[in-house]
Coordinates of C-alpha atoms in Angstrom, one line a residue:
X1 CA -25.7 4.7 -23.3
X2 CA -29.2 3.9 -24.7
X3 CA -32.4 5.6 -23.2
X4 CA -34.5 3.0 -21.4
X5 CA -38.0 3.7 -22.9
X6 CA -39.6 2.6 -19.7
X7 CA -38.5 5.9 -18.2
X8 CA -39.4 9.5 -19.0
X9 CA -37.4 12.6 -18.2
X10 CA -39.5 13.3 -15.0
X11 CA -38.2 10.1 -13.5
X12 CA -34.9 11.8 -12.8
X13 CA -34.4 14.8 -10.5
X14 CA -34.4 18.0 -12.7
X15 CA -31.1 19.5 -13.8
X16 CA -32.3 22.4 -15.9
X17 CA -34.9 25.2 -15.8
X18 CA -36.8 23.4 -18.6
X19 CA -37.0 20.2 -16.5
X20 CA -38.2 22.2 -13.5
X21 CA -40.8 23.9 -15.5
X22 CA -42.0 20.6 -16.9
X23 CA -42.8 19.5 -13.4
X24 CA -44.9 22.6 -12.8
X25 CA -42.7 24.0 -10.1
X26 CA -42.4 27.7 -9.7
X27 CA -39.6 27.4 -7.1
X28 CA -37.2 24.9 -5.6
X29 CA -36.5 24.1 -2.0
X30 CA -33.0 22.7 -2.4
X31 CA -30.5 23.0 -5.2
X32 CA -27.6 20.5 -5.1
X33 CA -24.2 21.2 -6.8
X34 CA -21.9 18.2 -7.5
X35 CA -18.6 17.7 -9.1
X36 CA -19.7 14.4 -10.6
X37 CA -22.1 13.7 -13.5
X38 CA -25.6 13.0 -12.2
X39 CA -26.1 9.3 -11.9
X40 CA -29.4 8.3 -10.3
X41 CA -28.0 5.4 -8.4
X42 CA -27.5 4.6 -4.6
X43 CA -23.7 4.5 -5.0
X44 CA -23.6 8.3 -5.8
X45 CA -24.1 10.7 -2.9
X46 CA -25.9 13.5 -4.7
X47 CA -28.5 11.1 -5.9
X48 CA -29.0 9.6 -2.5
X49 CA -29.4 13.1 -0.9
X50 CA -31.6 14.3 -3.7
X51 CA -33.9 11.3 -3.5
X52 CA -34.1 11.4 0.3
X53 CA -35.1 15.1 0.3
X54 CA -37.6 14.4 -2.5
X55 CA -39.1 11.5 -0.4
X56 CA -39.7 14.0 2.4
X57 CA -41.7 16.3 0.2
X58 CA -39.1 18.8 -1.0
X59 CA -38.7 20.1 -4.5
X60 CA -35.1 19.3 -5.4
X61 CA -32.8 19.9 -8.4
X62 CA -29.2 18.8 -9.2
X63 CA -26.7 20.9 -11.1
X64 CA -23.9 18.4 -12.0
X65 CA -20.4 19.6 -12.9
X66 CA -21.3 23.3 -13.1
X67 CA -18.9 25.5 -15.2
X68 CA -17.0 27.7 -12.8
X69 CA -14.9 29.4 -15.5
X70 CA -17.4 31.3 -17.6
X71 CA -20.1 33.8 -16.6
X72 CA -21.3 31.4 -13.9
X73 CA -24.6 30.8 -15.7
X74 CA -24.8 27.3 -14.3
X75 CA -24.9 28.7 -10.8
X76 CA -27.7 31.2 -11.7
X77 CA -29.9 29.2 -14.0
X78 CA -32.3 27.9 -11.3
X79 CA -32.2 30.9 -9.1
X80 CA -32.3 30.8 -5.3
X81 CA -33.8 27.9 -3.4
X82 CA -36.3 28.3 -0.5
X83 CA -34.2 26.3 2.0
X84 CA -30.5 26.1 1.0
X85 CA -27.9 25.2 -1.6
X86 CA -26.2 21.8 -1.1
X87 CA -22.6 21.4 -2.3
X88 CA -20.4 18.3 -2.7
X89 CA -17.2 17.9 -4.7
X90 CA -18.4 14.4 -5.7
X91 CA -17.6 10.8 -4.8
X92 CA -13.9 11.5 -4.5
X93 CA -11.8 14.3 -3.0
X94 CA -11.2 16.5 -6.0
X95 CA -7.4 16.5 -5.5
X96 CA -7.2 12.7 -5.5
X97 CA -9.5 12.8 -8.5
X98 CA -7.2 15.2 -10.4
X99 CA -3.6 14.1 -9.4
X100 CA -1.5 11.0 -9.1
X101 CA 0.8 10.1 -6.2
X102 CA 3.6 12.0 -8.1
X103 CA 1.3 15.1 -8.3
X104 CA 0.9 14.7 -12.0
X105 CA -2.3 15.7 -13.5
X106 CA -4.5 12.8 -14.5
X107 CA -5.7 12.5 -18.0
X108 CA -9.2 11.2 -17.2
X109 CA -12.0 11.5 -14.7
X110 CA -14.1 8.3 -14.1
X111 CA -17.1 10.3 -12.9
X112 CA -17.5 12.3 -16.2
X113 CA -18.9 11.1 -19.5
X114 CA -16.3 9.5 -21.7
X115 CA -13.8 9.9 -18.8
X116 CA -13.1 13.5 -19.8
X117 CA -10.9 15.5 -17.4
X118 CA -11.2 19.1 -16.4
X119 CA -14.9 19.2 -15.6
X120 CA -14.4 20.2 -12.0
X121 CA -12.0 22.6 -10.2
X122 CA -9.3 21.8 -7.7
X123 CA -10.7 22.0 -4.2
X124 CA -14.2 21.8 -5.8
X125 CA -16.1 22.1 -2.5
X126 CA -14.4 25.5 -1.7
X127 CA -14.8 26.8 -5.3
X128 CA -18.5 26.0 -5.5
X129 CA -19.3 27.4 -2.1
X130 CA -17.4 30.6 -2.7
X131 CA -19.2 31.2 -6.0
X132 CA -22.6 30.6 -4.3
X133 CA -21.9 32.9 -1.4
X134 CA -20.8 35.6 -3.7
X135 CA -23.9 35.3 -5.9
X136 CA -26.4 34.7 -3.1
X137 CA -24.9 36.0 0.1
X138 CA -28.2 35.7 2.0
X139 CA -28.9 32.0 1.0
X140 CA -27.4 29.3 3.3
X141 CA -24.9 26.9 1.9
X142 CA -24.7 23.4 3.3
X143 CA -21.5 21.5 2.5
X144 CA -21.1 17.7 2.5
X145 CA -19.5 14.7 0.8
X146 CA -16.2 13.0 1.2
X147 CA -14.0 16.0 0.5
X148 CA -15.8 18.0 3.2
X149 CA -15.7 15.1 5.7
X150 CA -12.0 14.5 5.4
X151 CA -11.1 18.2 5.6
X152 CA -13.3 19.2 8.6
X153 CA -10.4 19.9 10.9
X154 CA -6.8 21.0 10.3
X155 CA -5.4 18.6 7.8
X156 CA -2.3 18.0 5.7
X157 CA -2.9 18.7 2.0
X158 CA -0.3 16.8 0.0
X159 CA -0.9 18.7 -3.2
X160 CA 0.0 22.1 -1.8
X161 CA 2.4 20.5 0.7
X162 CA 1.0 22.4 3.7
X163 CA -1.4 22.2 6.6
X164 CA -4.7 23.7 5.8
X165 CA -7.5 24.7 8.2
X166 CA -11.0 23.2 8.3
X167 CA -12.6 23.5 4.9
X168 CA -15.3 25.6 6.6
X169 CA -12.7 28.5 6.8
X170 CA -12.0 28.7 3.1
X171 CA -15.4 27.6 1.8
X172 CA -17.5 30.0 3.9
X173 CA -20.2 27.3 4.1
X174 CA -22.8 27.9 6.8
X175 CA -22.9 24.2 7.9
X176 CA -20.9 21.1 7.1
X177 CA -22.5 17.6 7.2
X178 CA -19.8 14.9 7.5
X179 CA -20.1 11.2 6.9
X180 CA -23.1 9.6 5.4
X181 CA -25.7 12.4 5.5
X182 CA -29.2 10.9 5.7
X183 CA -29.6 11.2 9.5
X184 CA -28.4 14.8 10.0
X185 CA -30.2 15.9 6.8
X186 CA -33.5 14.6 8.0
X187 CA -33.1 16.5 11.3
X188 CA -32.0 19.6 9.5
X189 CA -35.1 19.5 7.2
X190 CA -37.4 18.8 10.2
X191 CA -36.0 21.9 12.0
X192 CA -36.1 24.2 9.0
X193 CA -39.8 23.2 8.4
X194 CA -40.5 24.2 12.0
X195 CA -39.1 27.6 11.2
X196 CA -35.6 27.3 12.6
X197 CA -33.1 29.1 10.1
X198 CA -30.2 26.9 9.0
X199 CA -27.6 29.3 10.3
X200 CA -29.1 28.7 13.8
X201 CA -28.7 24.9 13.7
X202 CA -25.8 24.4 16.1
X203 CA -26.7 21.2 18.0
X204 CA -27.5 18.8 15.1
X205 CA -25.3 15.7 15.4
X206 CA -22.8 14.9 12.7
X207 CA -22.5 18.6 11.6
X208 CA -19.8 21.2 11.9
X209 CA -19.9 25.0 11.9
X210 CA -17.8 28.1 12.6
X211 CA -18.4 30.6 15.4
X212 CA -16.5 33.6 16.8
X213 CA -13.7 32.5 19.1
X214 CA -15.1 34.3 22.1
X215 CA -18.6 33.0 21.8
X216 CA -19.8 30.3 24.2
X217 CA -20.5 26.9 22.8
X218 CA -24.1 25.9 22.2
X219 CA -25.5 24.1 25.2
X220 CA -26.0 20.3 25.1
X221 CA -25.9 18.5 28.4
X222 CA -25.3 15.1 26.7
X223 CA -22.1 16.0 25.0
X224 CA -18.6 16.1 26.5
X225 CA -16.2 18.7 24.9
X226 CA -12.6 18.1 23.7
X227 CA -10.6 21.1 22.7
X228 CA -8.0 20.4 20.1
X229 CA -4.7 22.2 19.6
X230 CA -5.5 25.3 17.5
X231 CA -4.7 25.5 13.8
X232 CA -2.0 28.1 14.5
X233 CA -0.4 25.7 17.1
X234 CA -0.4 22.9 14.6
X235 CA 1.4 25.1 12.1
X236 CA 4.1 25.8 14.6
X237 CA 4.4 22.3 16.1
X238 CA 4.0 19.1 14.1
X239 CA 3.8 17.1 17.3
X240 CA 0.6 19.0 18.3
X241 CA -0.9 18.3 15.0
X242 CA -0.1 14.6 15.4
X243 CA -1.5 14.5 18.9
X244 CA -4.8 16.1 17.6
X245 CA -5.4 13.2 15.2
X246 CA -5.8 10.6 17.9
X247 CA -8.8 12.5 19.3
X248 CA -10.2 13.1 15.9
X249 CA -10.0 9.4 14.8
X250 CA -11.2 8.0 18.1
X251 CA -14.2 10.4 18.4
X252 CA -15.1 9.7 14.8
X253 CA -15.5 6.0 15.6
X254 CA -17.1 6.1 19.0
X255 CA -20.7 5.2 19.6
X256 CA -21.1 8.0 22.2
X257 CA -18.5 10.6 21.0
X258 CA -17.4 14.0 22.3
X259 CA -17.8 17.3 20.6
X260 CA -14.5 18.6 19.1
X261 CA -13.5 22.3 19.2
X262 CA -10.6 23.8 17.3
X263 CA -9.6 27.4 17.2
X264 CA -8.5 28.8 13.8
X265 CA -7.6 32.5 13.7
X266 CA -10.5 34.4 15.2
X267 CA -12.9 31.6 14.7
X268 CA -13.7 28.2 16.3
X269 CA -14.5 25.1 14.3
X270 CA -17.2 23.2 16.3
X271 CA -17.6 19.5 15.3
X272 CA -20.7 17.9 16.8
X273 CA -20.5 14.1 17.5
X274 CA -21.8 11.6 14.9
X275 CA -25.0 9.8 15.0
X276 CA -25.1 6.1 16.1
X277 CA -25.0 3.6 13.2
X278 CA -28.1 3.5 11.0
X279 CA -30.5 0.7 11.7
X280 CA -31.3 -1.9 9.0
X281 CA -34.7 -0.2 8.5
X282 CA -33.1 3.2 8.0
X283 CA -30.5 1.9 5.6
X284 CA -33.2 0.0 3.6
X285 CA -35.2 3.2 3.3
X286 CA -32.2 4.9 1.7
X287 CA -31.5 2.1 -0.8
X288 CA -35.1 1.5 -1.6
X289 CA -35.8 5.0 -2.9
X290 CA -37.0 5.2 -6.5
X291 CA -33.7 5.4 -8.3
X292 CA -33.7 4.8 -12.0
X293 CA -30.2 3.4 -11.5
X294 CA -29.2 5.2 -14.7
X295 CA -27.2 8.3 -15.7
X296 CA -29.4 11.3 -16.5
X297 CA -30.6 11.3 -20.2
X298 CA -28.5 14.5 -20.8
X299 CA -25.5 12.2 -21.2
X300 CA -26.9 9.9 -23.9
X301 CA -24.7 11.3 -26.6
X302 CA -21.7 12.1 -24.5
X303 CA -20.2 8.7 -23.9
X304 CA -20.2 6.2 -21.1
X305 CA -19.3 7.2 -17.5
X306 CA -16.6 4.9 -16.3
X307 CA -17.5 4.9 -12.6
X308 CA -21.0 4.0 -13.5
X309 CA -20.0 1.2 -15.9
X310 CA -17.9 -0.3 -13.1
X311 CA -20.8 -0.5 -10.5
X312 CA -24.0 -0.6 -12.5
X313 CA -24.5 -4.4 -12.0
X314 CA -23.2 -4.4 -8.4
X315 CA -24.9 -4.4 -5.0
X316 CA -23.7 -2.7 -1.9
X317 CA -24.8 -4.8 1.1
X318 CA -23.6 -2.7 4.0
X319 CA -21.8 0.5 5.0
X320 CA -18.9 1.0 7.4
X321 CA -15.6 -0.8 7.9
X322 CA -14.0 -1.8 11.2
X323 CA -10.6 -2.6 9.6
X324 CA -9.2 0.9 10.5
X325 CA -6.4 0.6 8.0
X326 CA -3.9 3.5 8.5
X327 CA -4.0 4.6 4.9
X328 CA -7.8 4.3 4.4
X329 CA -10.5 7.0 4.7
X330 CA -13.6 4.7 4.8
X331 CA -14.0 4.7 8.6
X332 CA -13.4 8.5 8.7
X333 CA -16.4 8.9 6.4
X334 CA -18.6 5.9 7.0
X335 CA -17.5 5.0 10.5
X336 CA -16.3 1.7 11.9
X337 CA -19.7 0.3 12.9
X338 CA -21.4 -1.8 10.3
X339 CA -24.9 -0.8 9.1
X340 CA -26.4 -3.7 7.1
X341 CA -29.3 -3.9 4.7
X342 CA -32.0 -6.5 5.1
X343 CA -31.9 -9.6 2.9
X344 CA -35.2 -8.5 1.3
X345 CA -33.8 -5.1 0.3
X346 CA -30.7 -6.7 -1.2
X347 CA -32.7 -9.2 -3.2
X348 CA -35.1 -6.5 -4.4
X349 CA -32.2 -4.6 -5.8
X350 CA -30.8 -7.7 -7.5
X351 CA -34.3 -8.1 -9.1
X352 CA -34.2 -4.5 -10.4
X353 CA -30.8 -5.2 -11.9
X354 CA -32.1 -8.3 -13.7
X355 CA -34.6 -6.0 -15.4
X356 CA -32.0 -3.6 -16.9
X357 CA -31.8 -3.6 -20.7
X358 CA -28.2 -4.5 -21.0
X359 CA -27.9 -7.0 -18.1
X360 CA -26.5 -10.3 -19.3
X361 CA -26.9 -12.3 -16.1
X362 CA -23.7 -11.4 -14.4
X363 CA -23.5 -9.4 -11.1
X364 CA -20.1 -7.8 -10.8
X365 CA -20.1 -7.5 -7.0
X366 CA -22.1 -8.5 -4.0
X367 CA -20.1 -6.7 -1.4
X368 CA -19.4 -3.4 0.4
X369 CA -16.5 -1.3 1.7
X370 CA -15.1 -4.7 2.6
X371 CA -16.6 -7.8 1.0
X372 CA -17.2 -9.9 4.2
X373 CA -18.3 -7.6 7.0
X374 CA -22.1 -7.9 6.3
X375 CA -24.2 -8.2 9.5
X376 CA -21.1 -8.2 11.8
X377 CA -21.3 -6.4 15.1
X378 CA -20.4 -6.8 18.7
X379 CA -21.9 -9.8 20.6
X380 CA -22.5 -7.4 23.5
X381 CA -23.2 -3.9 22.1
X382 CA -22.8 -2.3 25.5
X383 CA -19.0 -3.1 25.1
X384 CA -19.0 -1.5 21.7
X385 CA -20.6 1.6 23.0
X386 CA -17.7 2.1 25.4
X387 CA -15.0 1.2 22.9
X388 CA -12.3 3.6 21.6
X389 CA -10.4 1.2 19.4
X390 CA -10.1 2.5 15.8
X391 CA -10.0 -1.0 14.5
X392 CA -11.9 -4.1 15.7
X393 CA -9.5 -6.5 14.1
X394 CA -6.0 -5.0 14.8
X395 CA -3.7 -5.7 16.5
X396 CA -6.0 -8.7 17.1
X397 CA -9.6 -9.6 16.4
X398 CA -11.8 -8.3 19.3
X399 CA -13.2 -11.2 21.3
X400 CA -16.6 -9.3 21.3
X401 CA -16.8 -9.2 17.5
X402 CA -19.1 -11.7 15.9
X403 CA -17.4 -12.9 12.7
X404 CA -20.1 -15.3 11.7
X405 CA -20.3 -15.4 7.9
X406 CA -23.5 -17.3 7.6
X407 CA -25.7 -14.3 6.6
X408 CA -23.5 -13.6 3.6
X409 CA -23.3 -17.2 2.5
X410 CA -27.1 -17.3 2.7
X411 CA -27.5 -14.2 0.5
X412 CA -25.0 -15.6 -2.0
X413 CA -27.0 -18.8 -2.3
X414 CA -30.3 -16.9 -2.5
X415 CA -29.0 -14.7 -5.3
X416 CA -27.7 -17.7 -7.2
X417 CA -31.2 -19.1 -7.3
X418 CA -32.8 -15.9 -8.7
X419 CA -34.2 -16.0 -12.3
X420 CA -32.0 -14.1 -14.6
X421 CA -28.8 -14.4 -12.6
X422 CA -26.1 -16.6 -14.1
X423 CA -23.3 -15.6 -11.8
X424 CA -22.9 -13.3 -8.8
X425 CA -19.2 -12.3 -8.3
X426 CA -17.6 -10.8 -5.2
X427 CA -15.5 -7.9 -6.5
X428 CA -14.9 -6.1 -3.2
X429 CA -11.8 -6.9 -1.2
X430 CA -12.0 -9.9 1.1
X431 CA -10.6 -9.5 4.7
X432 CA -9.1 -12.9 4.8
X433 CA -7.8 -12.4 8.4
X434 CA -11.4 -12.8 9.7
X435 CA -11.5 -16.3 8.2
X436 CA -8.7 -17.3 10.6
X437 CA -10.1 -15.8 13.8
X438 CA -8.6 -17.8 16.7
X439 CA -11.1 -16.2 19.1
X440 CA -14.1 -17.4 17.1
X441 CA -16.7 -19.9 18.4
X442 CA -17.0 -23.3 16.8
X443 CA -20.1 -22.0 15.0
X444 CA -18.2 -19.0 13.6
X445 CA -15.3 -21.2 12.5
X446 CA -17.6 -23.5 10.7
X447 CA -19.2 -20.5 8.9
X448 CA -15.7 -19.4 7.9
X449 CA -15.0 -22.7 6.1
X450 CA -18.4 -22.7 4.4
X451 CA -18.0 -19.1 3.3
X452 CA -14.5 -19.8 1.9
X453 CA -15.9 -22.8 0.0
X454 CA -18.9 -20.8 -1.4
X455 CA -16.7 -17.8 -2.3
X456 CA -14.0 -19.7 -4.2
X457 CA -16.2 -22.2 -6.0
X458 CA -19.0 -19.9 -7.1
X459 CA -18.2 -16.2 -6.8
X460 CA -14.8 -15.6 -8.2
X461 CA -14.6 -14.3 -11.7
X462 CA -11.4 -16.1 -12.4
X463 CA -9.4 -13.6 -10.3
X464 CA -10.0 -12.8 -6.6
X465 CA -8.7 -9.4 -5.3
X466 CA -7.3 -9.3 -1.8
X467 CA -5.1 -6.7 -0.2
X468 CA -2.2 -7.9 1.9
X469 CA -0.6 -4.5 1.2
X470 CA 2.9 -5.5 2.3
X471 CA 5.0 -8.5 3.4
X472 CA 6.9 -6.9 6.3
X473 CA 5.2 -7.5 9.7
X474 CA 6.8 -4.2 10.9
X475 CA 5.2 -2.2 8.1
X476 CA 1.9 -4.2 8.3
X477 CA 1.7 -3.3 12.0
X478 CA 1.9 0.4 11.1
X479 CA -0.8 -0.2 8.4
X480 CA -3.0 -2.0 10.9
X481 CA -3.0 -5.1 8.7
X482 CA -2.5 -8.7 9.7
X483 CA 0.8 -10.6 9.4
X484 CA 1.7 -11.8 5.9
X485 CA 1.7 -15.3 7.3
X486 CA -2.1 -15.2 7.1
X487 CA -2.0 -14.4 3.4
X488 CA 0.2 -17.5 2.9
X489 CA -2.5 -19.6 4.8
X490 CA -5.3 -18.0 2.7
X491 CA -3.5 -18.8 -0.5
X492 CA -2.9 -22.4 0.5
X493 CA -6.7 -22.8 1.2
X494 CA -7.6 -21.0 -2.0
X495 CA -5.3 -23.2 -4.1
X496 CA -6.6 -26.4 -2.3
X497 CA -10.3 -25.6 -3.0
X498 CA -9.4 -24.7 -6.7
X499 CA -7.6 -28.0 -7.1
X500 CA -10.4 -30.1 -5.5
X501 CA -13.0 -28.4 -7.8
X502 CA -10.7 -28.5 -10.9
X503 CA -10.9 -24.7 -11.2
X504 CA -8.2 -22.5 -12.7
X505 CA -8.5 -19.2 -10.6
X506 CA -5.9 -16.7 -9.4
X507 CA -5.4 -14.4 -6.4
X508 CA -4.6 -10.9 -7.4
X509 CA -2.9 -9.2 -4.4
X510 CA -2.7 -5.4 -3.8
X511 CA 0.5 -3.9 -2.5
X512 CA 1.6 -0.4 -1.5
X513 CA 5.1 1.1 -1.7
X514 CA 6.5 4.0 0.3
X515 CA 4.1 3.6 3.2
X516 CA 5.2 5.2 6.5
X517 CA 7.5 2.8 8.3
X518 CA 8.5 1.1 5.0
X519 CA 12.2 1.1 4.3
X520 CA 13.9 0.1 1.0
X521 CA 15.0 -3.3 2.5
X522 CA 11.3 -4.0 3.3
X523 CA 10.4 -3.5 -0.4
X524 CA 13.3 -5.7 -1.4
X525 CA 11.9 -8.4 0.9
X526 CA 8.5 -7.9 -0.7
X527 CA 10.0 -8.5 -4.1
X528 CA 11.6 -11.7 -2.9
X529 CA 8.5 -12.9 -1.2
X530 CA 6.3 -12.3 -4.3
X531 CA 9.0 -13.8 -6.5
X532 CA 8.9 -17.0 -4.5
X533 CA 5.1 -17.1 -4.7
X534 CA 5.3 -16.6 -8.5
X535 CA 3.4 -13.3 -8.4
X536 CA 4.0 -10.7 -11.0
X537 CA 2.3 -7.8 -9.4
X538 CA -0.4 -5.8 -11.3
X539 CA -2.5 -4.1 -8.5
X540 CA 0.0 -1.8 -6.9
X541 CA 0.2 1.9 -5.8
X542 CA 2.6 4.3 -4.4
X543 CA 1.3 5.7 -1.0
X544 CA -0.7 8.9 -1.5
X545 CA -1.2 11.0 1.6
X546 CA -4.9 11.9 1.9
X547 CA -6.5 13.9 4.7
X548 CA -7.8 12.2 7.8
X549 CA -5.6 9.1 7.9
X550 CA -3.0 7.9 10.4
X551 CA -0.5 7.3 7.6
X552 CA -0.8 10.9 6.3
X553 CA -0.2 12.3 9.8
X554 CA 3.0 10.2 10.0
X555 CA 4.0 11.3 6.5
X556 CA 3.7 15.0 7.3
X557 CA 4.7 15.2 11.0
X558 CA 7.2 12.3 11.3
X559 CA 5.4 11.1 14.5
X560 CA 2.9 8.3 15.0
X561 CA -0.2 9.9 16.5
X562 CA -0.8 7.2 19.0
X563 CA 2.7 6.7 20.4
X564 CA 4.1 10.2 19.5
X565 CA 7.3 8.4 18.6
X566 CA 9.3 9.4 15.5
X567 CA 8.8 7.2 12.5
X568 CA 10.6 7.0 9.1
X569 CA 8.7 7.8 6.0
X570 CA 10.1 7.9 2.4
X571 CA 9.3 11.4 1.2
X572 CA 11.7 12.4 -1.5
X573 CA 11.0 11.4 -5.1
X574 CA 14.2 9.4 -5.3
X575 CA 13.3 7.3 -2.2
X576 CA 9.8 6.7 -3.4
X577 CA 10.9 5.6 -6.8
X578 CA 13.6 3.3 -5.3
X579 CA 10.8 1.6 -3.3
X580 CA 8.3 1.4 -6.1
X581 CA 10.6 -0.3 -8.6
X582 CA 10.8 -3.4 -6.3
X583 CA 7.1 -4.0 -7.1
X584 CA 8.2 -4.6 -10.7
X585 CA 11.3 -6.8 -10.2
X586 CA 10.2 -8.9 -13.2
X587 CA 10.4 -6.0 -15.7
X588 CA 13.6 -5.7 -17.7
X589 CA 13.8 -1.9 -17.4
X590 CA 14.2 -2.2 -13.6
X591 CA 16.5 -5.1 -13.4
X592 CA 19.8 -3.3 -13.4
X593 CA 18.6 -0.5 -11.1
X594 CA 17.4 -3.2 -8.6
X595 CA 20.8 -4.9 -8.8
X596 CA 22.6 -1.7 -8.2
X597 CA 20.4 -0.8 -5.1
X598 CA 20.8 -4.3 -3.6
X599 CA 24.6 -4.1 -4.1
X600 CA 24.6 -0.8 -2.1
X601 CA 22.5 -2.5 0.6
X602 CA 25.0 -5.4 0.5
X603 CA 22.3 -7.9 -0.3
X604 CA 23.7 -10.0 -3.1
X605 CA 21.7 -13.0 -1.8
X606 CA 18.6 -11.1 -2.9
X607 CA 20.1 -10.4 -6.4
X608 CA 20.6 -14.1 -6.8
X609 CA 17.1 -14.9 -5.6
X610 CA 15.4 -12.4 -8.0
X611 CA 17.7 -13.0 -11.0
X612 CA 19.2 -16.5 -10.4
X613 CA 20.5 -17.0 -14.0
X614 CA 21.8 -13.5 -14.5
X615 CA 24.2 -12.8 -11.6
X616 CA 27.4 -14.8 -10.8
X617 CA 28.1 -15.3 -7.1
X618 CA 30.6 -12.8 -6.0
X619 CA 29.7 -11.4 -2.6
X620 CA 31.3 -12.2 0.6
X621 CA 29.0 -14.7 2.2
X622 CA 30.1 -13.8 5.7
X623 CA 28.6 -10.3 5.3
X624 CA 25.4 -11.6 3.9
X625 CA 22.2 -12.4 5.7
X626 CA 19.7 -14.9 4.2
X627 CA 16.4 -13.6 3.0
X628 CA 14.6 -15.4 5.9
X629 CA 16.9 -13.9 8.5
X630 CA 16.3 -10.4 7.1
X631 CA 12.6 -10.9 7.6
X632 CA 13.1 -12.0 11.2
X633 CA 15.5 -9.2 12.0
X634 CA 12.7 -6.6 11.8
X635 CA 9.9 -8.0 14.0
X636 CA 7.4 -5.4 15.1
X637 CA 8.5 -3.6 18.2
X638 CA 5.1 -2.2 18.9
X639 CA 1.5 -2.8 18.1
X640 CA -0.3 0.4 17.0

């Protein structure tokens, strides 16, 4: 990384006593601790929070990746703040950051210079908070970020293989801000500046705190209360834990949600309802703060930061995702309602990128959590405000959802015309099911065709990433994903446009093995389907249970939280490896193992399909079912 000479050290938030002194400050209002390197960019939470607090007149510093193993000098070097310490583990849950789906320690960390591992502890939020409470017991600690959000209630922790209570219990934080933090933080600062101590802030939306189990809840006449099964009850009864999750997910995604209360030992965890979605003006204010868009100069000689290199020429157009996929945590953190930036704000950011020293004219992504949800909301918001569906597009696309893609197509075209931009790619995953919305108006359907044409002809970098995730409709129903038939339709249209424009582009599909509901035969069918479509899969993963997802609840409890029916999940290492190898049917090292498993499953027809020149016909045809019939035999019994 080279230092952009247009900037001076004071253009970043201070990270050391020397930098604080250079600003002429004799004290700090807020000190933020983060498990990530400090990158002054709107894609990184600590930078967003720091810049927002700065914009409201506070003196803020950031301590990135503090050393928790020495004499704790990093936690002491800036002293005590006037208002509070802020803590986040970083842009990822620290355990997901550290370990693979097989619980093996990762050798790199994308949020650290040169990708070095070992720069943050396991359960970083808890470790940082505990250190600060020990060193400064009288200074409030405010906890936020994705790790805190997803662990705010009783949750299954895959890495310790047990249920853990709310992170508030172990961390001893005074207050937890969940989700995207601008709105609650602004209210917290407003109240603190009026003289209200942070430990007394009990009715700020989108926050959580602990109180003694016998104390009355703080009064708020506008909130309904839902009492969850206690942490101790969840430990004793997995069904109660599963039942809890439906309330947690629904209230996380409601416009007018209830307050959740859960007992844990002699304490109560109180989770106030979230704020409504941010307005376009509010979101613009956050993205338009004076970011340098660069890592702090302290990293100049320490190597590139992989996570930054991936996104430095990309633009996030919106927040939120209404897909509600069973394995995904986006809606648990950002909510299902879409908050979109204005076209002006987006184009201003593109203009800033074109001025960066190493920009060569190529934007890596114009997207968001999902590429094509920008500006989408309910046609009648009063219906949305009463809705409890965790997904707006599963089991079908809501008739109240406006799926018009015109606003995105317009932005793509405007960016293409900007001086300095050679190509603007869409790197985020496209929800192709919305392009085949049978409930859409003629205007929406026309916008779908125009978007598809614009996307494929001008915004694919040779390979377009999409995520069908599986081929079995039964498994896809559990995942809250559309039928694989729609992927076939999308590929036909993709290939047709490529052929008509004489382009040579590929679709790169993502698939997951060992997802709850997936059996070994489902993975064998997946191998056959992808074989027939001439895909040799690259973008695959083994299902990893992460807190606050439907799939994780099923994995641990064995029950679907919405039906409370038992559901199969591959849990043992052997079962998971048996499923995973079908993703790589084309690799020689798996060929014999796959043949052996298919023989056990009595599916020699699949052996011949996958390895037509390698296996003589020898099975009893009367006992075999064709590949097509095996797909039909497992139609979804229920829509979740």
